[in-house]
Amino acid sequence: MQLDPPGTDALTARSSRVVNARKLQRRRARDKAERFLAEGPQAVREAIGAGVVEDLFYDLDADTRHSDLIDAALSAGAHVHACTDDGLAALAETVTPQGLVAVCRFLDQSLPAEGALVAVLHGITDPGNAGTVLRAADAAGADCVVFATDSVDPYNGKCVRSSAGSLFHLPVVRAADTADALDLFPHAQILAAAADGDDLYALDGAGDLDAPTVWLFGSEAHGLDEATAALAHRKVGVPIWGKAESLNLAVAAGVCLYASAAAQRRKLDWCHVNRLSRIYPARRVRAVALVVHVFPSGLRPSRLPFLDSFRSRQEKDV
């Protein structure tokens, strides 16, 4: 760990360390150095937790507001540097810098052997949308996110910020070709998100979403081209019941990923009887009916603590 020696002047926009770090705002420099910038306390906190921070730059105000993160970076072995306002502004890509910018190593990630839920991005060039899809995939418990053909660099500054730290939580892989990326998941169904696809909720009702799934998402402006959409087993759309013309890509992706995640978790809940006691009250009647149907001889009350109260209510109703 290393803190700039006492008495060292705060780094300015012309300091060599700042100048070199600023080069990472360009993709070519990031790929060459295998380093990227993470801006803001949330991203920096997750980067420190992932153990990938090499340098941390902070302004004098952050020395007070985010002293815990500065201490954590020091404990993790990072080089820590105080900056003037203009020095930090040179590294930050936001209008109002949040006081912290970290230089991080590329994440050493590999694809899961068998992903139950995966998002593949094809031709998504808007870093804000891409980062928000990554954040939604993380929240839904996805196993991996693949940035495939012509998609934005996941290490792009705006993409990193939009992911709100999720970049550091799950495998994020860059793939040159979408078709090759899909071949890596031979045991999963491939669903292409498309406005003219089958109704998402109809598929859910039919039980078609609980299998291992790779969701394929295209750009918000153009969607998926025909050749890429043809790589999927079926096209699926989120129904619009109001008057909106369409859904934002990241919103639609979040809906699709959560629908699959919920279906997969319901399947796990109902396949393992000892987990049924955790079901919320609104689902208990359906859960009991299912269990009694699967095990007609009945179940021990100790396995389903809410079963006796359910039966007593039935008797009262009669």
Short mmCIF file of C-alpha atoms in Angstrom, two decimals:
data_model
loop_
_atom_site.label_atom_id
_atom_site.label_comp_id
_atom_site.label_asym_id
_atom_site.label_seq_id
_atom_site.Cartn_x
_atom_site.Cartn_y
_atom_site.Cartn_z
CA MET A 1 0.00 0.00 0.00
CA GLN A 2 1.20 3.52 -0.65
CA LEU A 3 -0.05 6.95 0.26
CA ASP A 4 1.68 9.96 -1.27
CA PRO A 5 4.20 11.23 1.32
CA PRO A 6 3.13 14.07 3.64
CA GLY A 7 3.84 17.45 2.11
CA THR A 8 3.42 16.13 -1.43
CA ASP A 9 1.46 18.58 -3.51
CA ALA A 10 -1.97 17.47 -4.66
CA LEU A 11 -1.91 16.17 -8.22
CA THR A 12 -3.13 18.52 -10.95
CA ALA A 13 -4.47 17.89 -14.44
CA ARG A 14 -0.89 18.11 -15.72
CA SER A 15 0.62 15.61 -13.31
CA SER A 16 2.00 12.56 -15.10
CA ARG A 17 -0.08 10.10 -13.08
CA VAL A 18 -3.26 11.98 -13.94
CA VAL A 19 -2.29 12.32 -17.62
CA ASN A 20 -1.56 8.59 -17.89
CA ALA A 21 -4.76 7.61 -16.11
CA ARG A 22 -6.80 9.94 -18.29
CA LYS A 23 -5.74 7.97 -21.38
CA LEU A 24 -7.94 5.13 -20.10
CA GLN A 25 -11.00 7.10 -21.17
CA ARG A 26 -10.25 5.75 -24.67
CA ARG A 27 -10.93 2.11 -25.53
CA ARG A 28 -7.65 1.59 -27.38
CA ALA A 29 -5.68 2.69 -24.33
CA ARG A 30 -7.80 0.50 -22.05
CA ASP A 31 -7.22 -2.58 -24.17
CA LYS A 32 -3.49 -1.93 -24.38
CA ALA A 33 -3.05 -1.37 -20.65
CA GLU A 34 -5.80 -3.80 -19.59
CA ARG A 35 -6.94 -1.13 -17.15
CA PHE A 36 -10.08 1.02 -16.84
CA LEU A 37 -11.52 3.82 -14.73
CA ALA A 38 -14.23 3.45 -12.10
CA GLU A 39 -15.78 6.72 -10.94
CA GLY A 40 -17.85 7.50 -7.86
CA PRO A 41 -18.12 5.94 -4.39
CA GLN A 42 -20.37 3.02 -5.38
CA ALA A 43 -18.18 1.83 -8.23
CA VAL A 44 -15.00 2.37 -6.20
CA ARG A 45 -16.41 0.46 -3.24
CA GLU A 46 -17.25 -2.56 -5.40
CA ALA A 47 -13.90 -2.37 -7.21
CA ILE A 48 -12.05 -2.43 -3.89
CA GLY A 49 -14.14 -5.41 -2.82
CA ALA A 50 -13.21 -7.18 -6.04
CA GLY A 51 -9.53 -6.51 -5.37
CA VAL A 52 -8.81 -4.82 -8.71
CA VAL A 53 -7.95 -1.23 -7.71
CA GLU A 54 -4.38 -0.14 -8.46
CA ASP A 55 -4.64 3.64 -8.01
CA LEU A 56 -7.22 5.78 -6.27
CA PHE A 57 -7.47 9.51 -6.97
CA TYR A 58 -9.54 11.69 -4.64
CA ASP A 59 -10.23 15.37 -4.16
CA LEU A 60 -9.71 17.12 -0.84
CA ASP A 61 -13.42 17.08 -0.02
CA ALA A 62 -13.56 13.29 -0.46
CA ASP A 63 -10.80 12.98 2.13
CA THR A 64 -13.53 13.68 4.68
CA ARG A 65 -16.66 12.33 3.00
CA HIS A 66 -15.16 9.04 1.82
CA SER A 67 -12.33 8.43 4.25
CA ASP A 68 -13.55 4.84 4.73
CA LEU A 69 -13.02 4.08 1.04
CA ILE A 70 -9.60 5.73 1.03
CA ASP A 71 -8.59 3.61 4.04
CA ALA A 72 -10.01 0.48 2.40
CA ALA A 73 -8.05 1.16 -0.79
CA LEU A 74 -4.85 1.57 1.23
CA SER A 75 -5.52 -1.68 3.08
CA ALA A 76 -6.08 -3.42 -0.26
CA GLY A 77 -2.65 -2.30 -1.48
CA ALA A 78 -3.69 0.49 -3.84
CA HIS A 79 -1.68 3.67 -4.46
CA VAL A 80 -3.71 6.62 -3.18
CA HIS A 81 -3.32 10.18 -4.45
CA ALA A 82 -4.88 13.49 -3.42
CA CYS A 83 -5.88 15.70 -6.35
CA THR A 84 -6.84 19.29 -6.90
CA ASP A 85 -10.32 19.94 -8.24
CA ASP A 86 -9.02 20.33 -11.77
CA GLY A 87 -6.92 17.18 -11.42
CA LEU A 88 -9.91 15.04 -10.50
CA ALA A 89 -12.10 16.77 -13.10
CA ALA A 90 -9.62 15.68 -15.76
CA LEU A 91 -10.22 12.04 -14.81
CA ALA A 92 -13.95 12.25 -14.21
CA GLU A 93 -16.39 11.94 -17.10
CA THR A 94 -19.39 13.39 -15.29
CA VAL A 95 -20.45 17.02 -15.15
CA THR A 96 -20.30 16.96 -11.36
CA PRO A 97 -17.42 14.71 -10.21
CA GLN A 98 -18.15 12.62 -7.11
CA GLY A 99 -14.68 12.95 -5.65
CA LEU A 100 -13.24 9.49 -6.38
CA VAL A 101 -11.78 7.84 -9.48
CA ALA A 102 -10.00 4.48 -9.41
CA VAL A 103 -7.72 2.82 -11.94
CA CYS A 104 -8.74 -0.84 -12.04
CA ARG A 105 -7.31 -3.96 -13.64
CA PHE A 106 -9.46 -5.79 -16.16
CA LEU A 107 -11.54 -8.41 -14.39
CA ASP A 108 -10.25 -11.96 -14.76
CA GLN A 109 -13.50 -13.69 -15.60
CA SER A 110 -14.59 -16.93 -17.21
CA LEU A 111 -17.93 -18.21 -18.43
CA PRO A 112 -19.91 -20.48 -16.11
CA ALA A 113 -19.86 -24.15 -17.09
CA GLU A 114 -23.66 -24.24 -17.37
CA GLY A 115 -25.45 -20.92 -17.05
CA ALA A 116 -29.09 -21.09 -15.96
CA LEU A 117 -29.69 -17.46 -16.91
CA VAL A 118 -27.47 -15.49 -19.29
CA ALA A 119 -27.85 -12.15 -21.11
CA VAL A 120 -26.17 -11.65 -24.49
CA LEU A 121 -25.95 -8.12 -25.88
CA HIS A 122 -25.82 -7.77 -29.67
CA GLY A 123 -25.13 -4.39 -31.28
CA ILE A 124 -25.97 -2.39 -28.17
CA THR A 125 -23.87 0.74 -28.54
CA ASP A 126 -25.47 2.97 -25.90
CA PRO A 127 -23.30 2.57 -22.78
CA GLY A 128 -26.07 3.75 -20.46
CA ASN A 129 -28.46 1.08 -21.71
CA ALA A 130 -25.76 -1.59 -21.67
CA GLY A 131 -24.75 -0.79 -18.11
CA THR A 132 -28.38 -0.80 -16.96
CA VAL A 133 -28.97 -4.20 -18.58
CA LEU A 134 -25.91 -5.46 -16.73
CA ARG A 135 -27.30 -4.08 -13.48
CA ALA A 136 -30.69 -5.73 -14.11
CA ALA A 137 -29.01 -9.05 -14.93
CA ASP A 138 -27.08 -8.88 -11.67
CA ALA A 139 -30.23 -8.06 -9.69
CA ALA A 140 -32.10 -10.97 -11.31
CA GLY A 141 -29.33 -13.37 -10.32
CA ALA A 142 -28.03 -14.03 -13.84
CA ASP A 143 -24.90 -16.14 -14.19
CA CYS A 144 -23.20 -14.10 -16.89
CA VAL A 145 -23.51 -11.15 -19.30
CA VAL A 146 -21.87 -11.33 -22.72
CA PHE A 147 -21.09 -8.18 -24.71
CA ALA A 148 -21.10 -9.59 -28.24
CA THR A 149 -21.02 -8.32 -31.84
CA ASP A 150 -20.67 -4.53 -32.17
CA SER A 151 -21.66 -3.87 -28.56
CA VAL A 152 -20.13 -1.14 -26.41
CA ASP A 153 -17.08 -1.89 -24.30
CA PRO A 154 -18.25 -2.91 -20.79
CA TYR A 155 -15.27 -0.94 -19.44
CA ASN A 156 -16.56 2.28 -21.02
CA GLY A 157 -16.87 4.90 -18.28
CA LYS A 158 -20.59 5.49 -18.68
CA CYS A 159 -21.27 1.77 -18.85
CA VAL A 160 -19.32 1.22 -15.63
CA ARG A 161 -21.28 3.99 -13.88
CA SER A 162 -24.63 2.75 -15.19
CA SER A 163 -23.94 -0.73 -13.88
CA ALA A 164 -23.80 0.76 -10.34
CA GLY A 165 -21.13 -1.72 -9.29
CA SER A 166 -22.69 -4.78 -10.92
CA LEU A 167 -19.73 -5.02 -13.31
CA PHE A 168 -17.79 -6.41 -10.34
CA HIS A 169 -20.43 -8.93 -9.24
CA LEU A 170 -20.81 -11.44 -12.07
CA PRO A 171 -18.82 -12.63 -15.08
CA VAL A 172 -18.90 -10.05 -17.87
CA VAL A 173 -17.35 -11.33 -21.09
CA ARG A 174 -16.50 -9.61 -24.36
CA ALA A 175 -17.13 -11.75 -27.45
CA ALA A 176 -16.30 -10.82 -31.03
CA ASP A 177 -19.18 -12.80 -32.54
CA THR A 178 -22.69 -13.35 -31.19
CA ALA A 179 -23.13 -16.73 -32.88
CA ASP A 180 -19.92 -18.03 -31.33
CA ALA A 181 -21.02 -16.74 -27.93
CA LEU A 182 -24.37 -18.55 -28.17
CA ASP A 183 -22.57 -21.80 -29.02
CA LEU A 184 -21.02 -21.67 -25.55
CA PHE A 185 -24.41 -22.50 -23.99
CA PRO A 186 -25.58 -25.64 -25.81
CA HIS A 187 -27.88 -26.80 -23.00
CA ALA A 188 -29.92 -23.60 -22.76
CA GLN A 189 -32.87 -22.33 -24.77
CA ILE A 190 -32.16 -19.10 -26.63
CA LEU A 191 -34.87 -16.45 -26.51
CA ALA A 192 -34.58 -13.31 -28.65
CA ALA A 193 -36.29 -10.22 -27.27
CA ALA A 194 -38.38 -8.75 -30.09
CA ALA A 195 -41.42 -6.49 -30.31
CA ASP A 196 -43.22 -8.96 -32.59
CA GLY A 197 -42.39 -12.03 -30.51
CA ASP A 198 -44.60 -14.39 -28.51
CA ASP A 199 -46.19 -12.96 -25.37
CA LEU A 200 -43.72 -13.27 -22.49
CA TYR A 201 -46.41 -13.91 -19.90
CA ALA A 202 -48.17 -16.52 -22.03
CA LEU A 203 -44.89 -18.43 -22.17
CA ASP A 204 -44.51 -18.05 -18.43
CA GLY A 205 -48.00 -19.41 -17.87
CA ALA A 206 -47.19 -22.39 -20.09
CA GLY A 207 -44.10 -23.16 -18.04
CA ASP A 208 -41.67 -22.37 -20.85
CA LEU A 209 -39.47 -19.99 -18.89
CA ASP A 210 -38.17 -22.25 -16.14
CA ALA A 211 -35.54 -23.95 -18.31
CA PRO A 212 -31.93 -22.70 -18.54
CA THR A 213 -32.19 -19.63 -20.75
CA VAL A 214 -29.99 -17.31 -22.77
CA TRP A 215 -31.69 -13.99 -23.51
CA LEU A 216 -30.53 -12.24 -26.67
CA PHE A 217 -31.01 -8.45 -26.70
CA GLY A 218 -30.49 -6.08 -29.63
CA SER A 219 -30.16 -2.32 -29.83
CA GLU A 220 -33.05 -0.10 -28.81
CA ALA A 221 -33.13 1.68 -32.18
CA HIS A 222 -32.86 -1.28 -34.54
CA GLY A 223 -33.47 -4.41 -32.50
CA LEU A 224 -32.02 -7.65 -33.84
CA ASP A 225 -31.37 -8.21 -37.52
CA GLU A 226 -33.10 -11.23 -39.06
CA ALA A 227 -29.97 -13.35 -39.25
CA THR A 228 -29.19 -12.86 -35.57
CA ALA A 229 -32.80 -13.33 -34.45
CA ALA A 230 -32.82 -16.62 -36.39
CA LEU A 231 -30.14 -17.93 -34.03
CA ALA A 232 -32.76 -18.06 -31.28
CA HIS A 233 -35.23 -20.86 -30.67
CA ARG A 234 -38.05 -18.33 -30.52
CA LYS A 235 -38.73 -14.61 -30.39
CA VAL A 236 -40.38 -13.22 -27.28
CA GLY A 237 -41.97 -9.82 -26.67
CA VAL A 238 -43.07 -7.90 -23.58
CA PRO A 239 -46.75 -6.96 -24.06
CA ILE A 240 -47.66 -3.29 -23.87
CA TRP A 241 -51.05 -2.76 -22.26
CA GLY A 242 -50.94 1.02 -22.14
CA LYS A 243 -50.44 3.66 -24.81
CA ALA A 244 -46.63 3.75 -24.84
CA GLU A 245 -45.11 3.20 -28.25
CA SER A 246 -42.40 0.91 -26.90
CA LEU A 247 -40.30 0.04 -23.89
CA ASN A 248 -36.79 1.23 -23.23
CA LEU A 249 -34.31 -1.57 -23.98
CA ALA A 250 -33.02 -1.78 -20.42
CA VAL A 251 -36.56 -1.88 -18.99
CA ALA A 252 -37.62 -4.64 -21.40
CA ALA A 253 -34.45 -6.60 -20.64
CA GLY A 254 -35.11 -6.30 -16.91
CA VAL A 255 -38.68 -7.59 -17.34
CA CYS A 256 -37.49 -10.56 -19.41
CA LEU A 257 -34.66 -11.49 -17.05
CA TYR A 258 -36.85 -11.25 -13.98
CA ALA A 259 -39.59 -13.35 -15.60
CA SER A 260 -37.07 -16.13 -16.26
CA ALA A 261 -35.49 -15.80 -12.82
CA ALA A 262 -38.89 -15.98 -11.11
CA ALA A 263 -39.93 -19.03 -13.15
CA GLN A 264 -36.69 -20.83 -12.38
CA ARG A 265 -36.99 -20.06 -8.68
CA ARG A 266 -40.61 -21.23 -8.55
CA LYS A 267 -39.50 -24.50 -10.07
CA LEU A 268 -36.84 -24.89 -7.39
CA ASP A 269 -39.30 -23.99 -4.63
CA TRP A 270 -41.83 -26.58 -5.71
CA CYS A 271 -39.30 -29.32 -6.37
CA HIS A 272 -37.91 -29.08 -2.83
CA VAL A 273 -40.77 -29.53 -0.38
CA ASN A 274 -38.76 -28.44 2.64
CA ARG A 275 -38.58 -24.91 1.18
CA LEU A 276 -42.34 -24.45 0.91
CA SER A 277 -42.63 -23.07 4.44
CA ARG A 278 -40.97 -19.89 3.16
CA ILE A 279 -43.73 -19.15 0.62
CA TYR A 280 -45.53 -15.87 1.23
CA PRO A 281 -49.15 -16.16 2.45
CA ALA A 282 -50.67 -15.26 -0.93
CA ARG A 283 -49.03 -18.35 -2.47
CA ARG A 284 -49.69 -20.86 0.30
CA VAL A 285 -53.02 -22.17 -0.97
CA ARG A 286 -51.52 -22.97 -4.38
CA ALA A 287 -48.46 -24.53 -2.75
CA VAL A 288 -50.54 -26.83 -0.54
CA ALA A 289 -52.69 -27.90 -3.47
CA LEU A 290 -49.60 -28.76 -5.45
CA VAL A 291 -47.99 -30.74 -2.62
CA VAL A 292 -51.15 -32.73 -1.88
CA HIS A 293 -51.45 -33.51 -5.59
CA VAL A 294 -47.86 -34.74 -5.79
CA PHE A 295 -48.01 -36.62 -2.50
CA PRO A 296 -51.65 -37.80 -2.14
CA SER A 297 -50.84 -39.71 1.04
CA GLY A 298 -50.29 -36.43 2.82
CA LEU A 299 -47.31 -34.77 4.49
CA ARG A 300 -46.02 -34.54 8.03
CA PRO A 301 -47.07 -31.22 9.60
CA SER A 302 -43.47 -30.63 10.66
CA ARG A 303 -42.49 -30.29 7.01
CA LEU A 304 -45.25 -27.76 6.31
CA PRO A 305 -45.95 -25.74 9.47
CA PHE A 306 -48.76 -23.76 7.82
CA LEU A 307 -50.68 -26.90 6.69
CA ASP A 308 -52.73 -27.36 9.89
CA SER A 309 -53.95 -23.76 9.88
CA PHE A 310 -54.90 -24.12 6.24
CA ARG A 311 -56.95 -27.26 6.93
CA SER A 312 -58.65 -25.68 9.93
CA ARG A 313 -59.76 -22.74 7.77
CA GLN A 314 -61.16 -25.22 5.22
CA GLU A 315 -63.19 -26.95 7.93
CA LYS A 316 -64.61 -23.62 9.15
CA ASP A 317 -65.62 -22.70 5.64
CA VAL A 318 -67.51 -25.98 5.32
#
